[in-house]
Amino acid sequence: MSSSTRPRTFLLAFMMLCTLLGFGCPLSCEVCRGSGPTCSGKLKTCEDGKDACVVLVGESNTKGQHSVNTYKACMKFSDCYSGFVSTTMSPKDYMVSNAHCCQSDGCNRGSIPPPQNNRTENGLQCPACIAPFRETCPGTQAARCVGRETHCIYFAGNVQAGIFNAKFATRGCATESACHTKVGAEVPSASYLYFLRRADCLPAPQPPGRAE
Ligand SMILES: *[C@@H]1O[C@H](CO)[C@@H](O)[C@H](O)[C@H]1NC(C)=O
């Protein structure tokens, strides 16, 4: 019996010590991934350097296939954006998400409101492309921006889904909030994890014939 209580006491003392002294205690977050507007899983200790918990609800359309997914995990606080992000590559390829980042044990438990999905075109356009397995993408098509999407993005890097990991490049419309994404960041979306090597974000050009 003592063999199981000792490490526990030790762990408790260690946790109290790091809380009291304000050391970088390891954070624990709820970890899960699932379809639907929430998921629940076990509380897990975060890896070194991951100092935030995130809960993200995403609604996406991929080649016309619609899905809603929830993702909860540990991540780097500096890579974590709390709020709404919308990206559109084509009418059949888009993603909207709502996320909440926090920094206390288990703070990503529970659920958050799903993102609004306003598909009304706002008159802006961006070069668009989706290039799986590539590092660059020509952007020869045009995406029509919707809702609050006022910026054009060019993201490239690696995308991971389970054990599958591949290069990707994509361009399209996005909300200004997508500009918070920095090169080197590990960013979750509804169903994938992105490692970004390129994260360009610029205001969408004003359409011709629409003077200020
Ligand atoms: C949806 O987006 C359009 C275009 O930007 C905007 O005019 C409209 O107010 C938005 N609707 C809502 C409910 O936010």
Coordinates of C-alpha atoms and ligand atoms in Angstrom, one line a residue:
M1 CA 0.0 0.0 0.0
S2 CA 2.8 2.4 1.0
S3 CA 4.3 1.9 -2.4
S4 CA 1.3 3.6 -4.0
T5 CA 0.7 6.3 -1.4
R6 CA 4.3 7.5 -1.3
P7 CA 4.6 8.7 -4.9
R8 CA 1.2 10.3 -4.5
T9 CA 2.2 12.3 -1.4
F10 CA 5.4 13.2 -3.3
L11 CA 3.4 14.4 -6.3
L12 CA 1.1 16.4 -4.1
A13 CA 4.0 18.1 -2.3
F14 CA 5.6 18.8 -5.6
M15 CA 2.4 20.3 -7.0
M16 CA 2.0 22.5 -3.9
L17 CA 5.6 23.6 -4.1
C18 CA 5.3 24.6 -7.7
T19 CA 2.0 26.4 -7.1
L20 CA 3.3 28.2 -4.0
L21 CA 6.6 29.2 -5.5
G22 CA 5.2 30.0 -8.9
F23 CA 7.5 27.7 -10.8
G24 CA 6.4 26.5 -14.2
C25 CA 4.3 23.6 -13.0
P26 CA 3.1 21.2 -15.6
L27 CA -0.4 22.1 -16.7
S28 CA -3.1 19.5 -17.3
C29 CA -5.8 19.8 -19.9
E30 CA -8.7 17.8 -21.0
V31 CA -7.8 16.0 -24.3
C32 CA -10.3 14.8 -26.8
R33 CA -11.3 15.0 -30.4
G34 CA -14.7 14.2 -31.8
S35 CA -17.5 15.0 -34.1
G36 CA -20.2 17.3 -32.8
P37 CA -20.1 20.6 -30.9
T38 CA -18.4 19.1 -27.8
C39 CA -16.3 16.1 -26.7
S40 CA -15.0 14.8 -23.4
G41 CA -11.9 13.0 -22.5
K42 CA -9.3 12.5 -19.8
L43 CA -7.2 15.2 -18.1
K44 CA -3.6 14.8 -19.3
T45 CA -0.4 16.5 -18.2
C46 CA 0.9 18.8 -20.9
E47 CA 4.3 18.3 -22.6
D48 CA 7.0 20.8 -21.8
G49 CA 6.4 24.2 -23.4
K50 CA 2.7 23.7 -23.8
D51 CA 1.4 26.2 -21.3
A52 CA -2.3 26.5 -22.4
C53 CA -5.4 24.4 -22.8
V54 CA -7.6 24.9 -25.8
V55 CA -11.1 24.0 -26.7
L56 CA -12.0 24.6 -30.4
V57 CA -15.2 23.9 -32.2
G58 CA -15.0 24.0 -36.0
E59 CA -17.5 23.7 -38.8
S60 CA -16.0 22.8 -42.1
N61 CA -16.8 21.9 -45.6
T62 CA -14.2 19.9 -47.6
K63 CA -15.1 19.3 -51.2
G64 CA -18.7 19.9 -50.2
Q65 CA -18.7 17.5 -47.3
H66 CA -19.9 19.2 -44.2
S67 CA -18.8 18.4 -40.6
V68 CA -18.7 19.9 -37.1
N69 CA -15.8 18.8 -34.8
T70 CA -14.4 19.6 -31.4
Y71 CA -10.8 19.5 -30.4
K72 CA -9.4 19.8 -26.8
A73 CA -5.7 19.7 -26.0
C74 CA -2.6 21.3 -24.6
M75 CA -0.9 23.9 -26.8
K76 CA 1.5 26.8 -26.6
F77 CA -0.3 29.9 -25.3
S78 CA 1.5 32.1 -27.8
D79 CA 0.1 30.0 -30.7
C80 CA -3.4 30.0 -29.2
Y81 CA -6.1 32.4 -30.5
S82 CA -9.3 32.8 -28.5
G83 CA -12.2 33.8 -30.7
F84 CA -13.7 33.4 -34.2
V85 CA -11.7 32.5 -37.3
S86 CA -13.2 32.0 -40.8
T87 CA -11.5 30.9 -44.0
T88 CA -12.9 30.3 -47.5
M89 CA -11.1 28.7 -50.4
S90 CA -14.2 28.1 -52.5
P91 CA -17.9 27.7 -51.8
K92 CA -17.3 24.0 -51.2
D93 CA -14.1 24.4 -49.1
Y94 CA -14.3 26.6 -46.1
M95 CA -13.9 26.4 -42.3
V96 CA -15.2 28.5 -39.4
S97 CA -14.1 28.0 -35.8
N98 CA -14.5 29.3 -32.4
A99 CA -11.8 28.7 -29.8
H100 CA -11.0 29.4 -26.2
C101 CA -7.5 29.3 -24.7
C102 CA -6.9 29.3 -20.9
Q103 CA -4.1 28.5 -18.5
S104 CA -5.3 26.6 -15.5
D105 CA -5.7 22.9 -14.9
G106 CA -8.8 21.5 -16.7
C107 CA -9.9 24.9 -17.8
N108 CA -10.9 23.6 -21.2
R109 CA -13.6 21.3 -19.8
G110 CA -17.1 22.0 -20.8
S111 CA -18.1 23.5 -24.1
I112 CA -18.1 26.8 -25.9
P113 CA -20.6 28.3 -28.4
P114 CA -20.2 26.9 -31.9
P115 CA -19.0 29.5 -34.5
Q116 CA -21.4 31.6 -36.5
N117 CA -21.4 30.6 -40.1
N118 CA -22.4 33.6 -42.2
R119 CA -22.0 32.6 -45.9
T120 CA -23.2 36.0 -47.3
E121 CA -20.7 37.3 -49.8
N122 CA -19.2 40.6 -48.8
G123 CA -17.9 41.7 -52.3
L124 CA -14.2 41.0 -51.6
Q125 CA -12.1 38.4 -53.4
C126 CA -8.8 36.7 -52.9
P127 CA -6.5 34.5 -54.9
A128 CA -7.4 30.9 -54.1
C129 CA -6.0 27.4 -54.3
I130 CA -5.7 24.2 -52.3
A131 CA -2.6 22.1 -53.0
P132 CA -2.2 19.0 -50.9
F133 CA 1.3 17.5 -50.9
R134 CA 2.8 20.8 -52.2
E135 CA 4.8 23.7 -50.7
T136 CA 3.3 26.4 -52.9
C137 CA 0.0 27.1 -54.6
P138 CA -0.6 29.3 -57.7
G139 CA -3.8 31.1 -56.5
T140 CA -5.1 31.3 -60.1
Q141 CA -8.7 30.9 -58.9
A142 CA -10.6 33.6 -57.0
A143 CA -12.4 33.0 -53.7
R144 CA -15.4 35.2 -52.9
C145 CA -15.1 36.3 -49.3
V146 CA -18.1 36.0 -46.9
G147 CA -19.2 37.5 -43.7
R148 CA -16.3 39.2 -41.8
E149 CA -13.6 37.8 -44.1
T150 CA -11.6 40.9 -45.1
H151 CA -8.1 39.4 -45.5
C152 CA -6.3 37.1 -48.0
I153 CA -4.2 34.3 -46.6
Y154 CA -1.4 32.2 -48.0
F155 CA -0.7 29.3 -45.6
A156 CA 1.7 26.5 -46.2
G157 CA 3.4 23.8 -44.1
N158 CA 2.4 20.4 -42.9
V159 CA -1.0 19.1 -42.0
Q160 CA -1.5 16.2 -39.6
A161 CA -4.6 14.0 -39.1
G162 CA -3.9 11.1 -36.8
I163 CA -0.7 9.4 -38.1
F164 CA -1.1 10.9 -41.5
N165 CA 1.2 13.9 -42.1
A166 CA 1.7 15.7 -45.4
K167 CA 2.7 19.0 -46.9
F168 CA 0.0 21.4 -48.0
A169 CA -0.4 24.9 -49.4
T170 CA -3.5 27.0 -49.6
R171 CA -4.7 30.5 -50.4
G172 CA -8.1 32.1 -49.9
C173 CA -10.2 34.6 -47.8
A174 CA -10.0 34.9 -44.1
T175 CA -11.0 37.0 -41.1
E176 CA -8.4 39.3 -39.8
S177 CA -8.1 37.0 -36.8
A178 CA -6.3 34.5 -39.0
C179 CA -3.4 36.9 -39.2
H180 CA -2.6 36.1 -35.6
T181 CA -1.2 32.8 -36.9
K182 CA 2.6 32.9 -37.1
V183 CA 5.2 30.9 -38.9
G184 CA 6.4 28.0 -36.7
A185 CA 3.0 27.7 -35.0
E186 CA 1.2 24.5 -34.4
V187 CA -2.4 25.3 -35.0
P188 CA -5.4 23.1 -34.5
S189 CA -8.5 23.3 -36.8
A190 CA -11.6 21.2 -36.6
S191 CA -10.1 18.0 -37.7
Y192 CA -6.4 18.7 -38.4
L193 CA -3.3 20.0 -36.8
Y194 CA -1.3 22.4 -38.9
F195 CA 2.5 23.2 -38.7
L196 CA 3.0 26.4 -40.5
R197 CA 6.1 27.4 -42.5
R198 CA 4.3 30.2 -44.3
A199 CA 1.6 32.4 -42.9
D200 CA 1.0 35.4 -45.1
C201 CA -2.0 37.6 -44.3
L202 CA -2.9 40.8 -46.2
P203 CA -6.0 43.0 -46.4
A204 CA -8.1 41.9 -49.4
P205 CA -7.8 44.2 -52.3
Q206 CA -10.8 46.6 -52.8
P207 CA -12.9 45.3 -55.7
P208 CA -12.6 47.5 -58.9
G209 CA -15.4 50.1 -59.3
R210 CA -16.0 50.5 -55.6
A211 CA -14.5 53.8 -54.7
E212 CA -14.1 54.6 -51.0
Ligands
LIG1 C1 -23.3 38.4 -42.7 O1 -22.3 39.0 -43.6 C2 -22.7 40.1 -44.4 C3 -21.6 40.4 -45.3 O2 -20.4 40.8 -44.6 C4 -23.2 41.2 -43.5 O3 -23.7 42.3 -44.3 C5 -24.3 40.7 -42.5 O4 -24.6 41.7 -41.6 C6 -23.8 39.5 -41.8 N1 -24.9 38.9 -41.0 C7 -24.8 38.7 -39.7 C8 -25.9 38.1 -39.0 O5 -23.7 38.9 -39.0

